[in-house]
Short mmCIF file of C-alpha atoms in Angstrom, two decimals:
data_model
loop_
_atom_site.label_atom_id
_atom_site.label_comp_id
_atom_site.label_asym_id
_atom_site.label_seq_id
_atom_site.Cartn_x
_atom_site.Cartn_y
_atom_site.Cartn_z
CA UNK I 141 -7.02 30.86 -172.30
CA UNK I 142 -4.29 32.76 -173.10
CA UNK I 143 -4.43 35.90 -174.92
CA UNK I 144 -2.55 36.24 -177.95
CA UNK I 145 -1.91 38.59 -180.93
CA UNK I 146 -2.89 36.86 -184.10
CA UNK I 147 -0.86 36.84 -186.79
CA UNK I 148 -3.42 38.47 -188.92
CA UNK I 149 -3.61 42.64 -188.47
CA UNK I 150 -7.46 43.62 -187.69
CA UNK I 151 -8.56 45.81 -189.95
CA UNK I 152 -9.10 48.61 -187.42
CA UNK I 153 -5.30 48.03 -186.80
CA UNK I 154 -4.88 47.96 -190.43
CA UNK I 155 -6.99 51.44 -191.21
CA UNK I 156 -4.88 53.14 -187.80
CA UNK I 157 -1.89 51.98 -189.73
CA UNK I 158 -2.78 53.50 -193.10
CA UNK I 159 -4.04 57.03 -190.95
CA UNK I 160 -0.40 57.10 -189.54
CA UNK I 161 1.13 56.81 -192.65
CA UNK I 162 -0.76 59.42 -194.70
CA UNK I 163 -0.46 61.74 -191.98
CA UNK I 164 3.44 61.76 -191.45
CA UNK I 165 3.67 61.59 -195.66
CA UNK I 166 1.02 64.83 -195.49
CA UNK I 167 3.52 66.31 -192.56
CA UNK I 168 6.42 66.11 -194.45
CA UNK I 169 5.10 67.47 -197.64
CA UNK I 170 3.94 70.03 -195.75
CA UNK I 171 7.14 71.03 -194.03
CA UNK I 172 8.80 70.41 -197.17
CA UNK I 173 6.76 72.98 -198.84
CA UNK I 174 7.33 75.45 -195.79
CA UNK I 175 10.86 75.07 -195.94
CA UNK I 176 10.55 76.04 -199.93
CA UNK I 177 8.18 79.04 -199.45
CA UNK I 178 10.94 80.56 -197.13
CA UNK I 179 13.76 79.85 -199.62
CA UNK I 180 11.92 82.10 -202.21
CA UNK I 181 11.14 84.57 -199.25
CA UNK I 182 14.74 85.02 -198.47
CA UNK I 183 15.77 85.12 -201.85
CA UNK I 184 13.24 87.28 -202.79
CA UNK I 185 14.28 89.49 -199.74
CA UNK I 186 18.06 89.30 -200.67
CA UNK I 187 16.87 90.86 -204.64
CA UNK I 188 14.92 93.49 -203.33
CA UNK I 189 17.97 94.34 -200.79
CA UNK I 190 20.05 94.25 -203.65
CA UNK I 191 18.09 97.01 -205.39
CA UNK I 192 17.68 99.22 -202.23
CA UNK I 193 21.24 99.47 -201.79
CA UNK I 194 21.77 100.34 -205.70
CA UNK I 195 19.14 102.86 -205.73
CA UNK I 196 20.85 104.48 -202.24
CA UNK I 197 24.21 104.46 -203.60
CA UNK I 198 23.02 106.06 -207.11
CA UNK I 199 20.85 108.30 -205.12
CA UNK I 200 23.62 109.31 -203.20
CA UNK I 201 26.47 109.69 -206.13
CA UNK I 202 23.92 112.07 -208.18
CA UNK I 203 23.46 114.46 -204.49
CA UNK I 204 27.53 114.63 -204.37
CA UNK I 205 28.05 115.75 -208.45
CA UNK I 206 24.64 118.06 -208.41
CA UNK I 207 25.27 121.39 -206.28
CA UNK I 208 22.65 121.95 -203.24
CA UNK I 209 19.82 124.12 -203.87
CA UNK I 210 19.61 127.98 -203.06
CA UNK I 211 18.05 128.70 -199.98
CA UNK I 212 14.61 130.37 -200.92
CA UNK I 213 14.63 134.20 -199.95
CA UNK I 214 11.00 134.71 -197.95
CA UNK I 215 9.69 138.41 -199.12
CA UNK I 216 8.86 141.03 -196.71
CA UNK I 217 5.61 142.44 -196.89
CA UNK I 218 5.08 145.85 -196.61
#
């Protein structure tokens, strides 16, 4: 006898098949979704960057117009 594939898939063949299938659809929505949480993460990054360096550079032009502060004089005690 000679052993050959039928042209029918067994349905252990068939239910690997499906397995494969929903696993590399599952993969890629996953790494899809990965890829999309670090979009916002750099964005989000890139705002709050944004405001850092405004807040430094106001920071910094309100220390150049406003004069420095008096050294405090310690008292002696007697």
């Amino acid at each position: 006898m000679s052993a050959r594939k039928s042209a029918e898939p067994s349905p252990e063949g068939i239910a690997r098949s499906d397995r494969k299938r929903l696993a590399a659809e599952e993969g890629a929505q996953a790494l899809a979704e990965v890829e999309k949480q670090a979009v916002a993460v750099r964005a989000n990054m890139t705002r709050l960057r944004e405001m850092r360096e405004a807040k430094e550079a106001a920071d910094a032009a309100l220390r150049t117009t406003s004069p420095a502060p008096a050294p405090k004089r310690r008292s002696k005690k007697p």
